[in-house]
Coordinates of C-alpha atoms in Angstrom, one line a residue:
M1 CA 0.3 0.0 0.3
R2 CA 1.5 3.6 -0.7
A3 CA 2.8 5.3 1.7
K4 CA 0.3 8.5 2.7
Y5 CA 0.3 12.0 4.6
L6 CA -1.7 13.2 6.8
I7 CA -2.4 17.7 5.9
L8 CA -3.0 19.1 9.1
G9 CA -4.8 22.8 9.7
V10 CA -8.4 21.0 7.9
A11 CA -11.9 19.7 9.8
L12 CA -11.8 16.7 7.6
L13 CA -7.8 15.4 6.9
C14 CA -7.2 14.6 3.8
L15 CA -5.0 12.2 2.5
L16 CA -2.1 12.6 0.5
V17 CA -1.0 9.5 -1.8
A18 CA 2.9 9.8 -2.8
P19 CA 3.8 11.7 -5.7
G20 CA 4.5 9.9 -8.8
T21 CA 5.3 11.5 -12.4
A22 CA 2.2 9.9 -14.2
F23 CA -1.5 8.9 -13.3
A24 CA -0.8 5.7 -11.6
A25 CA -3.7 3.2 -11.6
D26 CA -5.4 4.3 -8.4
D27 CA -5.0 7.9 -9.6
G28 CA -5.8 7.4 -13.3
D29 CA -9.8 5.8 -11.4
K30 CA -10.1 9.6 -10.0
V31 CA -9.3 11.2 -13.4
D32 CA -11.9 11.0 -15.9
A33 CA -11.5 10.0 -20.3
S34 CA -12.4 13.2 -20.7
V35 CA -9.7 15.2 -18.8
T36 CA -7.3 12.6 -20.4
T37 CA -8.2 14.1 -23.8
V38 CA -8.1 17.4 -23.3
L39 CA -4.7 17.1 -21.4
E40 CA -3.0 15.9 -24.2
A41 CA -4.6 18.5 -26.8
A42 CA -3.7 21.1 -24.3
G43 CA -0.5 20.0 -22.9
E44 CA 1.2 22.2 -19.6
S45 CA -2.0 24.8 -20.4
P46 CA -5.2 24.9 -18.0
V47 CA -8.3 23.5 -18.8
P48 CA -11.6 23.9 -17.3
V49 CA -12.1 21.1 -15.0
I50 CA -14.4 19.6 -12.1
V51 CA -13.0 18.6 -9.3
Y52 CA -15.6 16.1 -7.0
T53 CA -14.2 15.8 -3.3
Q54 CA -15.6 14.6 0.2
T55 CA -17.5 16.7 2.1
G56 CA -15.8 19.7 3.3
E57 CA -12.6 19.2 1.7
E58 CA -13.4 21.5 -1.5
G59 CA -10.4 23.4 -0.2
V60 CA -8.2 21.2 -1.7
V61 CA -8.2 22.7 -4.8
D62 CA -6.6 25.3 -2.9
R63 CA -3.9 23.8 -2.3
V64 CA -2.2 22.8 -5.6
T65 CA -3.3 26.0 -7.2
P66 CA -0.5 29.1 -7.1
D67 CA -2.5 32.5 -5.8
G68 CA -4.8 34.2 -8.0
V69 CA -6.1 31.2 -9.6
E70 CA -10.1 31.6 -9.3
T71 CA -12.7 28.6 -7.7
T72 CA -16.1 28.4 -8.4
V73 CA -17.6 26.2 -5.3
L74 CA -19.9 24.3 -5.8
D75 CA -21.0 23.6 -2.8
G76 CA -24.1 21.5 -3.1
F77 CA -22.7 18.7 -5.5
D78 CA -19.1 18.6 -2.5
A79 CA -17.2 20.0 -6.2
V80 CA -14.9 23.0 -7.1
A81 CA -14.7 24.0 -11.2
A82 CA -11.5 25.3 -12.0
Y83 CA -9.0 25.6 -14.5
L84 CA -6.2 23.4 -13.7
T85 CA -3.1 22.7 -15.1
G86 CA -1.7 18.5 -16.0
S87 CA 0.3 18.9 -13.1
E88 CA -2.4 19.8 -10.7
I89 CA -4.8 17.5 -11.7
R90 CA -2.1 14.5 -11.2
A91 CA -1.8 16.5 -7.7
L92 CA -5.4 16.2 -6.6
A93 CA -5.6 12.6 -7.8
R94 CA -3.1 11.9 -5.3
Y95 CA -5.3 13.4 -1.9
G96 CA -7.2 11.0 -0.8
C97 CA -10.2 13.7 -0.2
V98 CA -10.7 13.9 -4.1
D99 CA -13.1 11.3 -4.9
L100 CA -13.4 12.3 -9.1
I101 CA -12.1 14.9 -11.6
V102 CA -14.0 15.0 -14.5
A103 CA -14.1 17.8 -17.7
D104 CA -15.8 20.8 -17.0
N105 CA -17.8 20.4 -20.2
P106 CA -19.2 23.6 -22.9
V107 CA -22.6 24.5 -23.1
F108 CA -24.0 26.9 -26.0
G109 CA -26.8 28.4 -26.7
F110 CA -28.7 26.8 -30.0
D111 CA -31.0 28.4 -32.2
Y112 CA -32.7 27.8 -35.8
V113 CA -37.3 31.0 -37.2
S114 CA -43.7 31.7 -35.9
S115 CA -45.0 34.2 -34.7
L116 CA -47.0 34.6 -31.6
D117 CA -50.2 34.9 -32.8
I118 CA -50.2 31.5 -35.0
T119 CA -47.8 30.2 -31.9
N120 CA -50.7 30.5 -29.5
L121 CA -53.8 29.4 -31.5
A122 CA -51.3 26.1 -31.8
I123 CA -51.5 25.6 -28.4
G124 CA -55.2 26.6 -27.7
L125 CA -54.9 29.4 -26.1
D126 CA -57.6 30.7 -28.4
R127 CA -59.3 28.8 -26.0
V128 CA -58.6 29.8 -22.7
A129 CA -60.0 33.0 -21.1
A130 CA -57.7 36.5 -22.7
P131 CA -56.0 38.2 -20.0
A132 CA -58.1 41.2 -20.3
A133 CA -61.1 38.9 -19.5
G134 CA -59.6 37.7 -16.7
G135 CA -57.6 34.4 -18.0
P136 CA -54.6 33.1 -16.6
T137 CA -51.6 35.4 -16.7
G138 CA -48.9 33.9 -14.6
A139 CA -49.1 37.0 -12.2
G140 CA -46.7 36.0 -9.4
V141 CA -44.7 33.3 -10.6
G142 CA -41.6 33.3 -11.2
V143 CA -39.8 32.0 -13.7
A144 CA -35.9 31.4 -14.0
V145 CA -34.1 32.2 -17.5
L146 CA -30.4 30.4 -17.7
D147 CA -29.2 32.1 -20.7
S148 CA -27.6 34.7 -22.3
G149 CA -28.7 37.5 -20.1
V150 CA -32.2 39.4 -20.2
T151 CA -32.3 43.0 -20.8
T152 CA -35.7 45.3 -21.1
T153 CA -37.3 46.3 -24.0
S154 CA -40.6 47.6 -24.9
D155 CA -42.6 44.2 -23.8
L156 CA -40.7 43.8 -21.0
G157 CA -40.6 46.9 -18.6
A158 CA -37.8 46.3 -15.7
G159 CA -40.1 46.0 -12.9
R160 CA -41.3 42.8 -15.1
I161 CA -37.3 41.4 -14.1
V162 CA -37.7 40.9 -10.0
G163 CA -34.5 38.8 -10.3
W164 CA -30.5 38.8 -11.4
K165 CA -27.0 36.9 -11.3
D166 CA -24.6 37.1 -14.1
F167 CA -22.2 34.3 -13.8
V168 CA -20.2 35.5 -16.9
N169 CA -18.8 39.1 -16.5
R170 CA -20.5 39.6 -12.9
R171 CA -22.3 42.6 -13.5
T172 CA -25.4 44.0 -10.7
T173 CA -27.5 45.1 -13.4
P174 CA -29.3 43.0 -16.2
Y175 CA -28.4 42.8 -19.9
D176 CA -28.2 40.6 -22.8
D177 CA -24.8 41.2 -24.9
A178 CA -26.4 38.1 -26.8
G179 CA -29.5 38.8 -27.4
H180 CA -30.7 34.9 -27.1
G181 CA -31.7 35.1 -23.4
T182 CA -34.2 38.1 -24.1
F183 CA -35.5 35.9 -27.0
V184 CA -36.4 33.7 -24.9
T185 CA -37.5 35.6 -21.9
G186 CA -40.4 37.6 -24.8
L187 CA -41.9 33.8 -25.8
I188 CA -42.4 33.1 -21.8
A189 CA -43.4 36.5 -20.7
G190 CA -43.2 39.9 -23.4
D191 CA -46.7 41.3 -22.9
G192 CA -47.0 42.7 -26.7
T193 CA -46.8 46.1 -25.7
A194 CA -44.6 47.0 -28.9
S195 CA -47.3 45.3 -31.0
L196 CA -50.5 46.1 -29.2
P197 CA -53.9 45.4 -31.3
L198 CA -55.9 48.0 -32.9
D199 CA -58.6 47.9 -31.1
A200 CA -56.4 48.2 -27.9
G201 CA -55.4 51.5 -28.9
G202 CA -52.1 50.2 -31.1
Y203 CA -51.5 50.0 -34.4
A204 CA -50.8 46.1 -34.6
E205 CA -52.9 44.0 -37.1
V206 CA -51.2 41.3 -35.0
Q207 CA -49.8 41.0 -31.6
F208 CA -46.7 39.0 -30.7
R209 CA -47.7 38.1 -26.7
G210 CA -45.6 36.1 -24.6
V211 CA -47.9 32.9 -23.0
A212 CA -47.3 34.4 -19.8
P213 CA -47.5 38.2 -20.4
A214 CA -47.7 38.8 -16.1
A215 CA -45.4 36.5 -15.1
D216 CA -41.7 37.1 -12.8
V217 CA -39.0 37.2 -14.9
V218 CA -35.4 36.1 -13.0
G219 CA -32.1 36.7 -15.1
I220 CA -29.5 34.3 -14.5
K221 CA -26.3 34.9 -17.7
V222 CA -24.6 31.6 -17.9
L223 CA -24.3 32.0 -21.6
D224 CA -21.3 34.9 -23.2
E225 CA -21.9 37.0 -26.3
T226 CA -21.1 34.0 -28.8
G227 CA -23.4 31.6 -26.7
Q228 CA -21.1 29.9 -24.7
G229 CA -20.6 28.9 -21.0
R230 CA -19.4 26.0 -19.3
A231 CA -21.3 23.2 -17.6
S232 CA -20.0 24.7 -13.8
A233 CA -21.1 27.8 -14.8
V234 CA -25.2 26.3 -15.9
M235 CA -25.2 23.7 -12.4
A236 CA -23.9 27.6 -9.7
G237 CA -27.4 28.9 -12.0
V238 CA -29.3 26.5 -11.0
L239 CA -28.1 26.2 -7.4
W240 CA -28.6 29.9 -7.2
A241 CA -31.9 29.9 -8.3
I242 CA -32.7 27.2 -6.2
A243 CA -31.2 29.2 -3.0
H244 CA -33.7 32.2 -4.0
K245 CA -36.2 30.1 -5.4
D246 CA -38.7 31.5 -2.0
R247 CA -37.5 35.0 -2.6
Y248 CA -38.6 35.2 -6.3
N249 CA -41.0 32.7 -6.2
I250 CA -39.6 30.8 -8.2
R251 CA -41.9 28.1 -9.6
V252 CA -39.8 27.6 -13.3
L253 CA -37.1 27.4 -14.7
N254 CA -35.9 27.0 -18.9
L255 CA -33.1 25.9 -19.9
S256 CA -32.8 26.9 -24.0
I257 CA -29.2 25.2 -23.4
G258 CA -27.3 22.0 -24.7
S259 CA -24.7 20.2 -23.7
N260 CA -23.2 17.2 -25.5
P261 CA -24.4 14.1 -23.0
V262 CA -21.2 12.2 -21.7
A263 CA -22.3 10.4 -19.2
P264 CA -25.8 8.8 -18.2
A265 CA -28.0 10.7 -16.7
D266 CA -27.4 9.8 -12.7
F267 CA -23.6 10.9 -13.4
D268 CA -23.8 13.8 -16.0
P269 CA -23.5 17.0 -13.7
M270 CA -25.7 18.9 -16.0
T271 CA -28.9 16.1 -15.5
R272 CA -27.9 16.1 -11.8
V273 CA -28.7 19.5 -10.7
V274 CA -32.0 20.0 -12.4
E275 CA -33.1 17.0 -11.1
Y276 CA -32.1 18.6 -7.4
A277 CA -34.2 21.7 -9.0
W278 CA -37.1 19.7 -9.8
L279 CA -37.0 17.7 -6.7
N280 CA -37.4 21.1 -4.6
G281 CA -40.4 22.2 -6.4
I282 CA -38.8 24.4 -9.3
T283 CA -40.8 22.5 -12.9
V284 CA -37.3 22.3 -15.2
V285 CA -38.4 23.1 -18.8
C286 CA -35.3 21.4 -21.1
A287 CA -35.1 22.1 -24.9
A288 CA -34.1 18.7 -26.7
G289 CA -31.6 19.8 -29.3
N290 CA -31.4 20.8 -32.5
E291 CA -29.8 17.0 -33.5
G292 CA -32.6 15.8 -35.4
E293 CA -31.2 14.8 -39.0
F294 CA -28.0 12.7 -36.5
G295 CA -31.1 10.1 -35.8
A296 CA -31.8 8.5 -32.4
G297 CA -29.8 9.6 -29.6
G298 CA -29.5 12.9 -30.5
I299 CA -31.4 14.4 -27.0
L300 CA -28.5 17.0 -25.7
S301 CA -28.3 17.2 -21.5
P302 CA -29.7 18.2 -19.4
G303 CA -32.1 17.5 -21.1
T304 CA -31.9 13.9 -21.0
S305 CA -32.7 13.5 -17.2
P306 CA -35.8 11.7 -16.3
Y307 CA -37.6 14.2 -14.6
V308 CA -36.8 17.3 -16.0
I309 CA -39.9 18.9 -19.6
T310 CA -37.7 18.1 -22.4
V311 CA -39.8 19.8 -25.5
G312 CA -38.9 18.9 -29.1
A313 CA -40.4 22.0 -32.1
T314 CA -43.2 21.7 -33.9
D315 CA -43.6 23.6 -37.5
T316 CA -46.9 25.6 -37.4
R317 CA -46.6 25.8 -41.1
Q318 CA -47.5 29.4 -40.4
T319 CA -50.9 28.3 -40.9
R320 CA -53.9 28.5 -37.9
T321 CA -54.9 25.6 -38.3
T322 CA -52.9 22.7 -36.1
S323 CA -54.2 20.2 -38.2
D324 CA -50.8 20.6 -40.9
D325 CA -48.4 20.8 -38.1
V326 CA -45.2 19.1 -38.5
V327 CA -42.3 17.8 -36.4
T328 CA -39.2 20.1 -37.3
Y329 CA -36.4 17.8 -39.4
Y330 CA -33.9 19.6 -36.7
S331 CA -36.2 18.7 -33.5
S332 CA -33.9 16.1 -31.7
V333 CA -34.9 12.4 -31.4
G334 CA -34.7 10.1 -28.3
P335 CA -34.2 7.7 -26.9
T336 CA -31.1 9.4 -24.9
L337 CA -27.8 8.3 -25.0
W338 CA -26.2 5.8 -22.2
D339 CA -29.8 5.4 -20.5
E340 CA -32.2 5.3 -23.5
Y341 CA -34.8 7.7 -21.6
A342 CA -38.3 7.7 -23.6
K343 CA -37.5 11.7 -24.6
P344 CA -38.4 14.2 -25.7
D345 CA -41.8 14.4 -23.4
L346 CA -43.6 16.2 -25.8
V347 CA -43.4 19.4 -28.5
A348 CA -44.2 22.7 -28.6
P349 CA -44.0 24.8 -31.8
G350 CA -40.2 25.8 -33.0
N351 CA -40.3 26.9 -36.2
R352 CA -40.4 30.6 -37.2
L353 CA -41.1 32.0 -33.7
V354 CA -41.3 35.6 -32.9
S355 CA -40.2 37.7 -29.9
M356 CA -37.8 40.8 -28.6
R357 CA -35.0 41.8 -30.3
V358 CA -32.1 43.4 -28.3
R359 CA -30.8 46.1 -30.2
G360 CA -27.1 45.9 -30.5
S361 CA -26.8 42.4 -29.1
Y362 CA -25.0 39.6 -30.9
I363 CA -27.9 38.0 -32.8
D364 CA -28.8 41.5 -33.5
V365 CA -25.8 42.9 -35.2
G366 CA -25.1 39.6 -36.5
F367 CA -28.3 38.6 -38.3
P368 CA -30.1 41.4 -39.4
Q369 CA -32.1 39.8 -42.0
N370 CA -33.7 38.0 -39.2
L371 CA -35.7 41.4 -38.5
I372 CA -39.5 41.8 -38.4
P373 CA -40.8 44.4 -40.4
V374 CA -43.1 46.5 -39.1
D375 CA -44.9 47.2 -42.4
D376 CA -45.7 43.1 -41.5
Y377 CA -47.2 43.2 -38.0
A378 CA -48.3 47.1 -38.0
P379 CA -48.3 49.2 -41.3
D380 CA -49.6 52.1 -40.0
D381 CA -47.2 52.6 -36.8
P382 CA -45.4 56.0 -37.4
D383 CA -41.6 54.1 -35.6
K384 CA -40.5 51.6 -38.2
D385 CA -37.9 50.4 -35.7
P386 CA -38.7 46.9 -35.6
D387 CA -39.2 45.4 -32.0
Y388 CA -39.2 41.8 -32.8
L389 CA -36.8 39.5 -34.5
M390 CA -37.6 35.5 -36.2
L391 CA -35.7 32.2 -34.5
S392 CA -36.0 28.9 -35.0
G393 CA -35.2 25.9 -32.7
T394 CA -36.4 23.8 -29.3
S395 CA -34.5 27.2 -28.0
T396 CA -37.8 28.6 -28.8
S397 CA -40.1 25.6 -27.9
A398 CA -39.3 25.5 -24.2
P399 CA -40.0 28.4 -23.2
V400 CA -43.4 28.1 -25.0
C401 CA -44.0 25.5 -23.2
A402 CA -42.8 27.1 -19.8
G403 CA -44.7 29.7 -19.8
V404 CA -47.9 27.0 -19.9
A405 CA -46.6 25.9 -16.9
A406 CA -46.6 29.4 -15.4
L407 CA -50.0 29.4 -16.1
M408 CA -51.3 26.2 -15.3
I409 CA -49.3 27.0 -11.3
G410 CA -51.0 30.6 -11.6
E411 CA -54.0 29.4 -11.3
D412 CA -52.8 26.7 -8.4
D413 CA -50.0 27.0 -6.5
T414 CA -50.2 23.4 -4.8
L415 CA -48.9 22.0 -8.3
S416 CA -46.3 19.8 -7.9
P417 CA -43.6 19.8 -10.9
D418 CA -45.4 16.3 -11.6
D419 CA -48.0 18.3 -11.2
V420 CA -47.3 20.4 -14.2
K421 CA -45.6 17.4 -16.5
V422 CA -48.1 14.9 -15.9
R423 CA -51.3 17.1 -16.6
M424 CA -49.1 18.5 -20.1
M425 CA -48.6 15.0 -21.2
T426 CA -51.6 13.5 -20.9
T427 CA -53.7 16.1 -22.5
A428 CA -51.4 16.2 -25.6
D429 CA -52.6 16.0 -28.5
P430 CA -50.4 13.0 -30.6
L431 CA -49.7 13.7 -34.7
D432 CA -50.5 10.9 -36.7
G433 CA -47.6 8.7 -37.9
V434 CA -44.8 10.0 -35.6
S435 CA -42.6 8.2 -33.4
R436 CA -42.7 8.8 -30.0
F437 CA -39.5 9.5 -29.7
K438 CA -39.6 12.4 -32.2
Q439 CA -42.9 13.7 -30.3
G440 CA -42.8 11.9 -27.0
A441 CA -46.9 12.3 -25.4
G442 CA -47.8 14.6 -28.1
R443 CA -47.7 18.3 -29.5
L444 CA -48.7 21.0 -26.4
D445 CA -52.0 21.4 -25.5
A446 CA -52.4 24.9 -22.9
A447 CA -56.0 24.6 -22.7
A448 CA -56.6 21.0 -21.9
A449 CA -52.9 21.2 -19.3
L450 CA -55.1 23.7 -17.7
A451 CA -58.6 22.9 -17.1
S452 CA -56.8 19.1 -16.0
T453 CA -57.3 17.8 -12.4
L454 CA -54.6 14.9 -12.3
R455 CA -52.4 14.1 -9.3
S456 CA -49.6 13.1 -9.6
P457 CA -48.4 10.9 -6.4
G458 CA -45.1 10.4 -7.0
S459 CA -42.1 11.0 -9.5
A460 CA -43.0 11.4 -13.2
L461 CA -40.5 10.0 -14.4
S462 CA -39.7 9.7 -18.6
E463 CA -40.3 5.8 -19.4
D464 CA -36.6 3.8 -19.2
V465 CA -37.0 1.6 -22.8
G466 CA -33.5 0.1 -22.1
D467 CA -30.3 -0.4 -20.4
G468 CA -27.7 2.1 -23.0
T469 CA -27.9 -0.4 -26.0
T470 CA -31.4 -1.9 -26.2
I471 CA -32.4 0.4 -28.9
L472 CA -28.7 2.3 -29.7
S473 CA -26.2 0.0 -31.0
D474 CA -22.4 0.4 -30.7
E475 CA -22.8 2.3 -34.7
D476 CA -24.8 5.3 -33.2
Y477 CA -22.3 5.6 -29.9
A478 CA -19.4 6.2 -33.0
A479 CA -22.0 8.2 -35.2
W480 CA -22.6 10.4 -32.3
E481 CA -19.3 11.4 -31.5
Q482 CA -17.9 11.1 -35.5
A483 CA -21.2 14.0 -35.7
T484 CA -20.2 16.0 -32.5
W485 CA -16.5 16.4 -32.4
A486 CA -16.8 19.5 -34.3
K487 CA -19.3 21.3 -32.2
Y488 CA -17.9 19.8 -29.0
G489 CA -14.5 19.8 -29.3
W490 CA -11.9 18.2 -26.4
T491 CA -15.1 16.4 -25.0
R492 CA -15.1 13.4 -27.3
Y493 CA -14.6 9.9 -26.0
R494 CA -13.7 6.7 -27.8
W495 CA -16.1 4.2 -28.0
N496 CA -15.1 0.9 -29.0
K497 CA -14.2 0.3 -25.7
P498 CA -17.6 -0.9 -23.4
H499 CA -19.6 1.4 -22.9
W500 CA -20.3 1.7 -19.1
N501 CA -16.3 0.7 -18.8
K502 CA -15.2 4.8 -19.3
F503 CA -17.4 5.7 -16.6
R504 CA -14.8 4.0 -13.8
W505 CA -17.1 4.3 -11.0
T506 CA -19.9 2.0 -12.5
R507 CA -18.1 -1.5 -12.9
S508 CA -20.8 -3.3 -14.5
Y509 CA -21.5 -2.9 -17.9
G510 CA -25.3 -2.1 -18.8
V511 CA -26.0 -2.0 -15.1
K512 CA -27.8 1.5 -14.3
S513 CA -28.4 2.2 -11.0
R514 CA -30.3 4.9 -9.9
W515 CA -27.9 7.8 -7.8
G516 CA -25.5 4.9 -7.6
S517 CA -22.0 4.4 -6.6
V518 CA -19.2 6.9 -5.6
L519 CA -21.6 9.9 -6.3
A520 CA -24.3 8.5 -4.3
N521 CA -22.3 8.6 -1.3
K522 CA -21.6 12.2 -1.5
F523 CA -24.4 13.1 -2.7
R524 CA -26.2 13.8 0.8
W525 CA -29.7 14.7 -0.6
T526 CA -30.1 11.5 -2.9
K527 CA -29.6 9.1 -0.3
F528 CA -32.6 7.1 -0.4
R529 CA -34.7 4.2 -2.7
W530 CA -36.8 3.7 -5.1
T531 CA -40.2 1.7 -6.2
K532 CA -41.9 1.6 -9.4
F533 CA -45.4 1.0 -9.7
R534 CA -48.0 1.4 -12.3
W535 CA -51.2 3.6 -12.4
T536 CA -53.9 1.4 -12.2
S537 CA -56.6 5.0 -12.4
V538 CA -55.8 6.3 -15.2
A539 CA -56.5 5.7 -19.2
W540 CA -53.0 5.5 -20.6
S541 CA -54.0 6.0 -24.4
K542 CA -51.6 8.9 -24.6
F543 CA -49.2 8.3 -22.2
R544 CA -48.8 4.4 -21.6
W545 CA -45.1 4.8 -21.8
T546 CA -44.3 7.4 -18.5
K547 CA -43.4 5.1 -15.4
F548 CA -43.6 6.6 -12.6
R549 CA -41.5 6.1 -8.9
W550 CA -42.7 6.9 -5.5
T551 CA -40.4 9.0 -3.4
K552 CA -39.9 8.7 -0.2
F553 CA -37.6 10.7 1.7
R554 CA -37.0 14.7 2.7
W555 CA -35.4 17.7 1.5
T556 CA -33.1 19.3 4.0
E557 CA -33.2 22.9 3.7
Y558 CA -30.8 24.3 1.5
E559 CA -28.0 25.9 2.5
W560 CA -26.2 28.7 0.1
A561 CA -22.6 30.4 0.2
K562 CA -21.5 32.7 -2.2
F563 CA -20.0 30.9 -5.5
R564 CA -16.5 32.2 -7.5
W565 CA -16.6 31.9 -11.3
T566 CA -14.0 32.2 -13.2
E567 CA -13.0 34.7 -16.2
Y568 CA -13.2 32.7 -19.2
E569 CA -12.2 33.8 -22.6
W570 CA -12.8 31.4 -25.3
A571 CA -14.5 32.2 -28.5
K572 CA -15.0 28.8 -30.6
F573 CA -18.2 27.9 -31.2
R574 CA -21.2 30.4 -32.9
W575 CA -25.1 30.3 -32.6
T576 CA -26.0 27.5 -34.4
I577 CA -29.1 29.8 -36.2
L578 CA -31.0 28.5 -39.3
L579 CA -31.7 32.0 -40.7
E580 CA -35.1 30.2 -43.2
G581 CA -36.5 27.4 -40.6
Q582 CA -38.2 24.8 -41.8

């Protein structure tokens, strides 16, 4: 056995294994293959990683780094995010209190281009009382938007943004240098002031209004102006939302962002943190991804979590009827990689949607052809400077669903996230001849979801349809590696080995264990057992493939600690925008 040395001056003693020149067998078990891949390319340049430690030992990272290196402490996960060199990573791997070191994967905003009048018709809001007639508006419901930020516009007054946190540039007042987060927010909560209808004293023949026009907005910036970020920033952002849930009444969380699903949901940091939010009473809505042309297995993280509502995109064909709606060719197709969960959960309009413009933002400057001319919706308006632009993608369908969630909770604040998911999925309208792995339960029906009285007696988990290779083949994994290499760069893996063997904390091929092994022991809030059951009191003609599991645990009150976020300077990825839509 290797000699070990006590490190003094810490509450919980951390053991250091004798040094070596390379990753030894024991040390290598702590360093994920993703880190090895990064280091092969970077040499001794610092690379972004997440270090998981034993409880209370996060300070070990400071011991191997020079003064001035900033870190992001992810207390809820006993983890620290930092830029470390190969030698620093090797030094950390020798500490007994370090459990695992993984790459801090890139996260990006994805986008492609509907008008909200068509969108609202497509989801059935024409069958719901209008806000002016006392219909649901989402008033008082806090919706957190993790994206590139949010800023005030004519459709989103300053009083509507009730909370703000910037994990990129640490600014204290809301802004959006990309324009993506504000566009997404407009689909959720824009009030349509800039397109006020003629009968309301305005000039517009069409009003571009969000689904929940009175909901409160909480902006959490985790992407920079070009639509890039890191998993650790998303984790910090979600934890901040949980910590401030009661202050801002955050009941809905929208993530129109995605990342390469590099691990099963049990071990993917992105899915773990959104599940934490879900189990803390926040309805999490995630975009499925725009990888539809890849085929099965294209769902992006954190939409790969079986808890959250994962939304694909439909094309309304810009008609006022839903009979011709189709799933867009770019909407990601399930089941998920690694776990084979049935995803997406449902679909919503996501092609050619219209929402708020941020003047001077990255999208505004880079894609002027996407602006909506004022003459198209308000020909008599003397102000011809456009207030709206058109984009497409599952990043636009997700906020439509998030807006409906806000309406539902605004009408009944006792609804749990599982209640919301069950009502949405059981009332969704299936599209004829479309696979469940493309449409989930079907097209979102807001009116029917609002009218539903169903309650979920447990966790409404998306169905587990395989073990990672039941439906997906080795060729599928190899194709995913090839298809994503250019987009995700250094996060690729070699799939020629048995899939589960690369996750060194999982010892048996093809065996899935919820909340298991090393991570289960270190995540303090996940020590509970699951039991499965099948409902018998509900007709499952539209929802037969979703299982429910009872949760027999109580959450401890979340304790907040201040996060520190490292500045990053890469500019490799860009918004992936389909200018014309489908």
